mmCIF file of C-alpha atoms in Angstrom:
data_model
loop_
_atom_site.group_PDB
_atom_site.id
_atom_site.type_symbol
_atom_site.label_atom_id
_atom_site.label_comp_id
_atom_site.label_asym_id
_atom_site.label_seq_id
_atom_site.Cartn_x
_atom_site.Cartn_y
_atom_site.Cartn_z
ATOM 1 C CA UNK A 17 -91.565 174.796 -18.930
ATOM 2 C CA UNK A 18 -89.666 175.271 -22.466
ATOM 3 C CA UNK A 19 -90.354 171.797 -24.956
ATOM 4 C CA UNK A 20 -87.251 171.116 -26.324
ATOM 5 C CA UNK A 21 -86.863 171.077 -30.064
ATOM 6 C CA UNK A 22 -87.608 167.968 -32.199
ATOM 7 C CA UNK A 23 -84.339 166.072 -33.393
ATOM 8 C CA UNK A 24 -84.548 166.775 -37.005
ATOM 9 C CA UNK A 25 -84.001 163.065 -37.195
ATOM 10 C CA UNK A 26 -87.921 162.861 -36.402
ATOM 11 C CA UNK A 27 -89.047 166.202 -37.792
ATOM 12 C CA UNK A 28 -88.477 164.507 -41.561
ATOM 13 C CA UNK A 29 -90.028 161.356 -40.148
ATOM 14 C CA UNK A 30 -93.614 162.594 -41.769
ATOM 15 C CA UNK A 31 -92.178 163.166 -45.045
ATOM 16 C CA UNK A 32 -90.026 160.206 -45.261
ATOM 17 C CA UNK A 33 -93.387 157.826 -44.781
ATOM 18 C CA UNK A 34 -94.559 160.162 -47.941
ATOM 19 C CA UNK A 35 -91.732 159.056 -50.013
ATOM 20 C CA UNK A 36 -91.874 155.728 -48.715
ATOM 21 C CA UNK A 37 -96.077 155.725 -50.195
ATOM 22 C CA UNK A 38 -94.401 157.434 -53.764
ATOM 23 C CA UNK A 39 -91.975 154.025 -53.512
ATOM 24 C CA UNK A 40 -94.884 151.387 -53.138
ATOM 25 C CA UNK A 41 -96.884 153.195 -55.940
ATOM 26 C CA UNK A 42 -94.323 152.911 -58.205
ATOM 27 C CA UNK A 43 -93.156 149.652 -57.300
ATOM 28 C CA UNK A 44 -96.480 148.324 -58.157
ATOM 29 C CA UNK A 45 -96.518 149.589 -61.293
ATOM 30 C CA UNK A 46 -92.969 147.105 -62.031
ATOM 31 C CA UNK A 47 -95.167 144.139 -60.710
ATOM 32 C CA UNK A 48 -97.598 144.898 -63.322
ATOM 33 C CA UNK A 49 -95.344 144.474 -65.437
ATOM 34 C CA UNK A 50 -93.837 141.777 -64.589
ATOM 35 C CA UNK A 51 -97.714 139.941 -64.454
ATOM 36 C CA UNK A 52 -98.092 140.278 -60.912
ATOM 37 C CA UNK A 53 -100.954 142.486 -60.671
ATOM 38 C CA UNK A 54 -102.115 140.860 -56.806
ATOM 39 C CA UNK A 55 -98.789 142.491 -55.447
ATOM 40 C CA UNK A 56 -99.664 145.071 -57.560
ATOM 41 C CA UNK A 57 -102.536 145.968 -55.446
ATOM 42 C CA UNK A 58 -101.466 145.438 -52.435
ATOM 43 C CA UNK A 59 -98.138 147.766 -52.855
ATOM 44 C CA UNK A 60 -100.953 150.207 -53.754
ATOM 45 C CA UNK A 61 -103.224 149.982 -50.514
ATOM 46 C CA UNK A 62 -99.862 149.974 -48.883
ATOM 47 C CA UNK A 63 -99.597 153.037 -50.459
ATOM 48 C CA UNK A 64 -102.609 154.533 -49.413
ATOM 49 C CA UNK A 65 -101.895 153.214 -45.830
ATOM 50 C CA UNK A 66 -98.531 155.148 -45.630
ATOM 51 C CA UNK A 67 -100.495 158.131 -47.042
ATOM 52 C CA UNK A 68 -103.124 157.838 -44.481
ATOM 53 C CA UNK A 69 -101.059 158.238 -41.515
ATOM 54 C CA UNK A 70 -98.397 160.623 -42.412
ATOM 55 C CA UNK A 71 -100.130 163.695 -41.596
ATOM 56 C CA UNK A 72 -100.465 162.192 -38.032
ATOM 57 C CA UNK A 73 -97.388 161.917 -37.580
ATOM 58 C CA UNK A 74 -96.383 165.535 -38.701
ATOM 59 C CA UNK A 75 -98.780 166.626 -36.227
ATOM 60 C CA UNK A 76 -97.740 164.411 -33.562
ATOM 61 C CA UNK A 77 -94.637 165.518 -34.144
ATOM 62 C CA UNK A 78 -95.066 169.433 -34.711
ATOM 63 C CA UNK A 79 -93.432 168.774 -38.324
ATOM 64 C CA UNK A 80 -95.950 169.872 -40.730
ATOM 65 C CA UNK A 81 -94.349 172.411 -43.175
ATOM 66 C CA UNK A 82 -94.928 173.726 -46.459
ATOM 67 C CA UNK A 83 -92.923 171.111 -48.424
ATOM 68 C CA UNK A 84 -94.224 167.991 -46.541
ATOM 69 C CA UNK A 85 -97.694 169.275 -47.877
ATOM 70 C CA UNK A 86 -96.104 169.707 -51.639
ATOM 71 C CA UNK A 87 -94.480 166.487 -51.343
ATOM 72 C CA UNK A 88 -97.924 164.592 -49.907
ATOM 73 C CA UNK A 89 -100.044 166.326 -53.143
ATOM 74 C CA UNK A 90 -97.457 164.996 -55.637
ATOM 75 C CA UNK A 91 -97.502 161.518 -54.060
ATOM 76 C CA UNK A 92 -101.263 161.536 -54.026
ATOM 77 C CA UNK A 93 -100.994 162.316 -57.376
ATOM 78 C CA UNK A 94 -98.663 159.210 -57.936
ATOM 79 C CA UNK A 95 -99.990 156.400 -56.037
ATOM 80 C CA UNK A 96 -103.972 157.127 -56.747
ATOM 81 C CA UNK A 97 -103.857 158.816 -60.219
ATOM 82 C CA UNK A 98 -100.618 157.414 -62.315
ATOM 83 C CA UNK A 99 -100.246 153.733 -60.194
ATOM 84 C CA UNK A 100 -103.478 152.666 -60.530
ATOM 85 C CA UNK A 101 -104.327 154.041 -64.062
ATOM 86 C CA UNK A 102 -100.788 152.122 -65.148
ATOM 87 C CA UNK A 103 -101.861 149.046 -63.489
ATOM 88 C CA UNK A 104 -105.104 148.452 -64.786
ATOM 89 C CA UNK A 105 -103.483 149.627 -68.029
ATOM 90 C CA UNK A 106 -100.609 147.099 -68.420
ATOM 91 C CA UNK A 107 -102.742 144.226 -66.918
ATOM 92 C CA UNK A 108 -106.229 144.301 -68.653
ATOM 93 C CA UNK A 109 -105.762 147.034 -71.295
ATOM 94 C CA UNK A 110 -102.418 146.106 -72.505
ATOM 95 C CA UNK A 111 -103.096 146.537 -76.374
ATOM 96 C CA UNK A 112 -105.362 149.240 -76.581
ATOM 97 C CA UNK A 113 -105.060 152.694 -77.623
ATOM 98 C CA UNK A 114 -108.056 153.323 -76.818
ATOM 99 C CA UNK A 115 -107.626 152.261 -73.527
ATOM 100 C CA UNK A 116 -104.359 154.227 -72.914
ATOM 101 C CA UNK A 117 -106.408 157.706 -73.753
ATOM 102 C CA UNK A 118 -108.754 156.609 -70.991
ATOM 103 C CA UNK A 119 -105.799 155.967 -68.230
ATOM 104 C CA UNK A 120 -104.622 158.880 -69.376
ATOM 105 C CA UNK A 121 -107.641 160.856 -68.772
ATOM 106 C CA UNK A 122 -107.802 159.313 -65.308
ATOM 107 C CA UNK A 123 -105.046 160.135 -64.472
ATOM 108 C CA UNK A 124 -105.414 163.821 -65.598
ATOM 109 C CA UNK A 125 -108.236 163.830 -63.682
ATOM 110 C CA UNK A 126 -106.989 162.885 -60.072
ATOM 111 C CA UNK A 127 -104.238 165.806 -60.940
ATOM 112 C CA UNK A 128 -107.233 168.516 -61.496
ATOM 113 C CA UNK A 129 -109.113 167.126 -58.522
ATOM 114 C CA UNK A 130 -105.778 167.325 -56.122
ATOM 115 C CA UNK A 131 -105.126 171.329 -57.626
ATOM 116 C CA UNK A 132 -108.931 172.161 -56.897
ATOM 117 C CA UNK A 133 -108.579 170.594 -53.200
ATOM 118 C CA UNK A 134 -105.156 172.632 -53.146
ATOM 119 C CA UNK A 135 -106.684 175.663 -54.228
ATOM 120 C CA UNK A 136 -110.323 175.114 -52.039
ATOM 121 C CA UNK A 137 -108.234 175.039 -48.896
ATOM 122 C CA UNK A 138 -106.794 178.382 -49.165
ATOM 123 C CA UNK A 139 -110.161 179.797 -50.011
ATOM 124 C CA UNK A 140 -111.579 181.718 -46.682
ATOM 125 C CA UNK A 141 -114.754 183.219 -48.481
ATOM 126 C CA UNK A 142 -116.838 179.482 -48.686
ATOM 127 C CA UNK A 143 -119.753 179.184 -46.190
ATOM 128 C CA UNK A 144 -118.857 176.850 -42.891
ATOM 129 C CA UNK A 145 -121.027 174.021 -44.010
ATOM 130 C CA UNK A 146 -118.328 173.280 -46.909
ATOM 131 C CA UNK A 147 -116.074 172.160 -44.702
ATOM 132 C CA UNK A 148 -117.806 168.930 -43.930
ATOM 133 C CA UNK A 149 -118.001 167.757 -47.421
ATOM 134 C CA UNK A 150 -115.077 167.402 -50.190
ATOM 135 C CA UNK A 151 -116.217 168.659 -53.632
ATOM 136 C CA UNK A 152 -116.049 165.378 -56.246
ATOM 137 C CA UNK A 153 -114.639 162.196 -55.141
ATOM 138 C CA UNK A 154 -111.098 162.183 -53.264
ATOM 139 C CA UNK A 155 -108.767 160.965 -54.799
ATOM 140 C CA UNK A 156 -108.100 158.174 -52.568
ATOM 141 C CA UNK A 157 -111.519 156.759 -53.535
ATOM 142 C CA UNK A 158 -111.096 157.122 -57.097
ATOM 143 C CA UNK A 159 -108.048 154.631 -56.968
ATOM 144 C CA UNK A 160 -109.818 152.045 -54.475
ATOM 145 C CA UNK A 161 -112.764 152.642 -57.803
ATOM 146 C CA UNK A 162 -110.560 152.161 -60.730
ATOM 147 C CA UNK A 163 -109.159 149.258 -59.413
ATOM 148 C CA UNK A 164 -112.308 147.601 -59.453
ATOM 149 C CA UNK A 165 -112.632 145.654 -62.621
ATOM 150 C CA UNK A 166 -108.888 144.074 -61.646
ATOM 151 C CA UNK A 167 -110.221 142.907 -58.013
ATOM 152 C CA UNK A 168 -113.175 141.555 -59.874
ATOM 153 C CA UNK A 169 -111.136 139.873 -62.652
ATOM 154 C CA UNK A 170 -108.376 137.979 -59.633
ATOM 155 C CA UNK A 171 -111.613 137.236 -57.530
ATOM 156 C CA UNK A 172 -113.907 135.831 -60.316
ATOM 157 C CA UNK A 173 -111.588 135.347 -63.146
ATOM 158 C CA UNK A 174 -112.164 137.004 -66.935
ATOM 159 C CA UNK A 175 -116.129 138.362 -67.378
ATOM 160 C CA UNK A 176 -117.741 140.883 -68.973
ATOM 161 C CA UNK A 177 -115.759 142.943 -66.165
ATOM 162 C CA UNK A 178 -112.685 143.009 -68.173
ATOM 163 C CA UNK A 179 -114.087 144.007 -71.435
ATOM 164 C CA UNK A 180 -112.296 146.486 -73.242
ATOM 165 C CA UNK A 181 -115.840 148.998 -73.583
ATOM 166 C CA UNK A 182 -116.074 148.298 -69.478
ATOM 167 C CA UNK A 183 -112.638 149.281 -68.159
ATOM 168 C CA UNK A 184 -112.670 152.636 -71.080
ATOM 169 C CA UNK A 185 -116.301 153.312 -69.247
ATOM 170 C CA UNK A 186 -115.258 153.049 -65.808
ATOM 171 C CA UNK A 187 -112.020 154.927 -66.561
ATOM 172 C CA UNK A 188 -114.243 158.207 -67.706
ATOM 173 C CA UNK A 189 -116.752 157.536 -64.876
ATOM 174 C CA UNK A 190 -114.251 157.567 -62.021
ATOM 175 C CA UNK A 191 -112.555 160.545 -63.947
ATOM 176 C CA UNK A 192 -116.222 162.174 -63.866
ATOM 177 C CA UNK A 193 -116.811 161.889 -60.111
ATOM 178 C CA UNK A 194 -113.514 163.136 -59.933
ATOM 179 C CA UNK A 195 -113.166 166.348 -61.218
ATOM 180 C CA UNK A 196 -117.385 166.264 -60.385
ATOM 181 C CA UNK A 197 -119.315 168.563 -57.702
ATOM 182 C CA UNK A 198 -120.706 166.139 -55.843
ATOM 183 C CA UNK A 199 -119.978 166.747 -52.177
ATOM 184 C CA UNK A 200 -118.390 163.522 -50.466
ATOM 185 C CA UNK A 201 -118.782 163.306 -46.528
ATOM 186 C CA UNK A 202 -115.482 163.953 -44.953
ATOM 187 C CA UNK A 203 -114.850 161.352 -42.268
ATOM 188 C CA UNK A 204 -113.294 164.427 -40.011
ATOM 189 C CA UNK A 205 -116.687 165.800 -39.958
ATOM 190 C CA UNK A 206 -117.945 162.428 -38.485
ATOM 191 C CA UNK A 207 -119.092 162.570 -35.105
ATOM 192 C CA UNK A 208 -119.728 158.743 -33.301
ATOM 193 C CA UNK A 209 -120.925 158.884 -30.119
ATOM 194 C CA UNK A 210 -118.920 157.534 -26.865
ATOM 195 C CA UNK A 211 -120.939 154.494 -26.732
ATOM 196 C CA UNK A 212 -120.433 153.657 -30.287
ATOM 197 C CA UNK A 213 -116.820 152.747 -29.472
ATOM 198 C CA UNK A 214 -117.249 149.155 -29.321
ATOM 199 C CA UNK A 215 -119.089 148.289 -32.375
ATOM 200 C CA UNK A 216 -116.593 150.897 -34.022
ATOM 201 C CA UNK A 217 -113.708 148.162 -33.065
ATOM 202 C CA UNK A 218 -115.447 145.096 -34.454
ATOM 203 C CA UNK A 219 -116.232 146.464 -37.491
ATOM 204 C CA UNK A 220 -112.580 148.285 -38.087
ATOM 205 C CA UNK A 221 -111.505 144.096 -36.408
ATOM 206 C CA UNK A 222 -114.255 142.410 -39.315
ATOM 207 C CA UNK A 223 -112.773 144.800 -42.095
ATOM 208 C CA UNK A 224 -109.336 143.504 -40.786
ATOM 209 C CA UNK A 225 -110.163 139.968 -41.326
ATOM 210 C CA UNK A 226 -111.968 140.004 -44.279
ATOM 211 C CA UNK A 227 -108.807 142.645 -46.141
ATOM 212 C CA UNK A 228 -106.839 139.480 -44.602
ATOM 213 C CA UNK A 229 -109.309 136.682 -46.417
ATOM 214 C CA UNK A 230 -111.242 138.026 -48.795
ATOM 215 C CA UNK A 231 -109.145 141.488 -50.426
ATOM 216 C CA UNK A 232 -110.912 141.521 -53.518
ATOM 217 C CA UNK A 233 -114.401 141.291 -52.474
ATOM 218 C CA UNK A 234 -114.018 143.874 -50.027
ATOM 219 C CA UNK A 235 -112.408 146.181 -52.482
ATOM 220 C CA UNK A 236 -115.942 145.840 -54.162
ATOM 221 C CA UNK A 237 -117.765 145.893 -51.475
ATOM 222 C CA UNK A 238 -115.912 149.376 -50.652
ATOM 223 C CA UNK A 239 -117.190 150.416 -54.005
ATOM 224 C CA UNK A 240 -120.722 149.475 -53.852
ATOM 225 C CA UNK A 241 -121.096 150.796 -50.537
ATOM 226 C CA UNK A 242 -119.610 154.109 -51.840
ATOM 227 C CA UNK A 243 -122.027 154.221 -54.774
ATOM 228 C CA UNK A 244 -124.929 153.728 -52.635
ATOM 229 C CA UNK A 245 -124.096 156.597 -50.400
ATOM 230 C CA UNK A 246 -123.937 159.379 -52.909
ATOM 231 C CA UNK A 247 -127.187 160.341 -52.761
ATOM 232 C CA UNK A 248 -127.954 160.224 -49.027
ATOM 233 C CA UNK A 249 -124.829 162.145 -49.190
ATOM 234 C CA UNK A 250 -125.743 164.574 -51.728
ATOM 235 C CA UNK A 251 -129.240 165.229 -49.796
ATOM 236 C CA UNK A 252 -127.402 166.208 -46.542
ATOM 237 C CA UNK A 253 -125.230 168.539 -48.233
ATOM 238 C CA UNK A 254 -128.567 170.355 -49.480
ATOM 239 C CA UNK A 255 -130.262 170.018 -46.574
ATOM 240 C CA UNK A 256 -127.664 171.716 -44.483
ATOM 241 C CA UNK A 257 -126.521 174.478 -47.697
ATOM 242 C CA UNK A 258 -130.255 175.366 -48.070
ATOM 243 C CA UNK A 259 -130.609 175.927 -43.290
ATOM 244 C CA UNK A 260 -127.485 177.565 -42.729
ATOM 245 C CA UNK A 261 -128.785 178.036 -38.709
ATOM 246 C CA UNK A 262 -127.443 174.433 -38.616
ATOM 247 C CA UNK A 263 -124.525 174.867 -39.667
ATOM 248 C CA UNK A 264 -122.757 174.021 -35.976
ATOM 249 C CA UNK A 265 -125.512 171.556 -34.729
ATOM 250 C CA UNK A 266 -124.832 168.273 -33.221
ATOM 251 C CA UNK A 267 -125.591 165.648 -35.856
ATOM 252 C CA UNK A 268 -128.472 164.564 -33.407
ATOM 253 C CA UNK A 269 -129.796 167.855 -33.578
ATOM 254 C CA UNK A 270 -129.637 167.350 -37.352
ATOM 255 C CA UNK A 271 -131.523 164.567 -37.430
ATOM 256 C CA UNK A 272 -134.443 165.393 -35.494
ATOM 257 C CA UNK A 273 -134.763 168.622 -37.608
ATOM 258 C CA UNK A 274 -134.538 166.739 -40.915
ATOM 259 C CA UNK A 275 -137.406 164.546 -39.243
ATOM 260 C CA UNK A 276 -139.301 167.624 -38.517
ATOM 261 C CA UNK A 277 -138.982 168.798 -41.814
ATOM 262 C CA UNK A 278 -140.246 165.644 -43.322
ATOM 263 C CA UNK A 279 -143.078 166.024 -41.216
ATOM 264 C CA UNK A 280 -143.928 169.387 -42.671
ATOM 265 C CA UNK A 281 -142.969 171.571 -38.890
ATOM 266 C CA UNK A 282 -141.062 174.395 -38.962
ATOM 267 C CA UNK A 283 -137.653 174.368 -37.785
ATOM 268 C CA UNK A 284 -136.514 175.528 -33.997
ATOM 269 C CA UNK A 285 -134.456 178.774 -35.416
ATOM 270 C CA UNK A 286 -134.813 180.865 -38.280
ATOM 271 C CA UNK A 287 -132.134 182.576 -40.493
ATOM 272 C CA UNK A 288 -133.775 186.202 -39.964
ATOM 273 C CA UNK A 289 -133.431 185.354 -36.363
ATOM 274 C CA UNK A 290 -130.360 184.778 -36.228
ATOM 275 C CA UNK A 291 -128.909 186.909 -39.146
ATOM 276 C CA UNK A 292 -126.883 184.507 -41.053
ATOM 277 C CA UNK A 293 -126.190 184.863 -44.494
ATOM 278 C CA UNK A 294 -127.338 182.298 -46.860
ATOM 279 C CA UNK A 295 -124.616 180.067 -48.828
ATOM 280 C CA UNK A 296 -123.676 182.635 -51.714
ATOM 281 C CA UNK A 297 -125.653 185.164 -50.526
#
């Protein structure tokens, strides 16, 4: 049976949501402006919502081309680098030349880190494992981090969290992890089991309520929680770079070999065995 052909009505459905995103991002830099900031951030999680779901519908669709990925780089580049950075700018910073060097070196950064992911996912020669982690922080997460010290300032009011030295020093360390190698978990590569399903929907239904009730903690709370993962994340990325035999094991299988390993026994397969090649090898 032949599929008929997508109206092209629908095939630029995907890359109008994208321009749609590049609309709220700049929008909430004009409510910035206008001393708004709380629509502000909300036009940029909208944003990041539109940006999250447009690649699902290209490939719902069968419309992912060439220029719908151009046009989803640039707007990642609009609504998570320039947005934000202008945002926190023109609320909290609004005076400072010193703090316009460090937006702009934010926002520099989130443009290297989108032209390394560009560039990483046209590179064939980097061991399997790589594909489970991003390199530095996506940019995505750098915007929910930047935005911090303005969720903290509408939640708790003025604080050492809107100092000047602060919002220059979180600038350059979101810029850092940025343009950084530290490997970040990609949530494609995470596996939940069938009969996780339930608890999956009451937290995605308590994450609803409290983005509902409480936006501004939970933006922290997003950031914290992010902070305190690094290093469990970092460690797995070692773990599996320096056993390359587990490269396509279940994560349970994962976990009872890291639990071996702790324990000092040697693992179920070895490299000679098998004859992989070491990362960079």
């Amino acid at each position: 049976m032949i599929k008929s052909p997508r109206p092209s009505a629908m095939r630029i459905l995907p890359s109008a949501t994208t321009v749609l995103a590049i609309c709220a991002g700049l929008t909430s830099i004009k409510f910035a402006l206008d001393g708004r900031p709380h629509i502000a951030l909300a036009l940029i999680g909208a944003a990041a919502v539109l940006d999250g779901i447009d690649g699902g519908i290209a490939r719902a669709l069968d419309a992912q081309s060439r220029m719908g990925a151009e046009i989803d780089s640039l707007a990642d580049a609009v609504n998570f680098g320039v947005a934000p950075a202008l945002v926190v700018y023109v609320t909290l910073l609004p005076t400072s030349p010193v703090g316009w060097i460090f937006a702009l070196l934010y926002a520099v950064c989130i443009v290297l880190r989108l032209a390394r992911f560009n560039a990483l996912l046209d590179d064939d020669t980097r061991p399997a494992y790589t594909r489970e982690y991003f390199t530095g922080m996506p940019a995505p997460c750098g915007a929910v981090g930047v935005i911090g010290p303005l969720a903290a300032m509408l939640q708790f009011g003025h604080g050492w969290w809107t100092s000047p030295w602060f919002i220059c020093f979180w600038f350059a360390a979101n810029a850092t992890l940025l343009i950084s190698r530290v490997p970040t978990l990609a949530l494609k590569a995470v596996k939940m089991p069938a009969n996780a399903a339930p608890i999956l929907l009451i937290l995605i239904a308590a994450a609803a309520a409290a983005l509902l009730l409480f936006p501004y903690i939970l933006v922290l709370l997003i950031i914290a929680g992010y902070l305190c993962i690094i290093p469990f994340t970092v460690y797995s990325q070692r773990w599996v770079a320096a056993r390359p035999e587990a490269w396509n094991d279940a994560p349970k299988q994962r976990r009872a070999a890291r639990r071996a390993s702790r324990r000092g026994q040697p693992n179920r397969r070895s490299v000679t065995r098998l004859g992989l090649r070491k990362p960079g090898g």
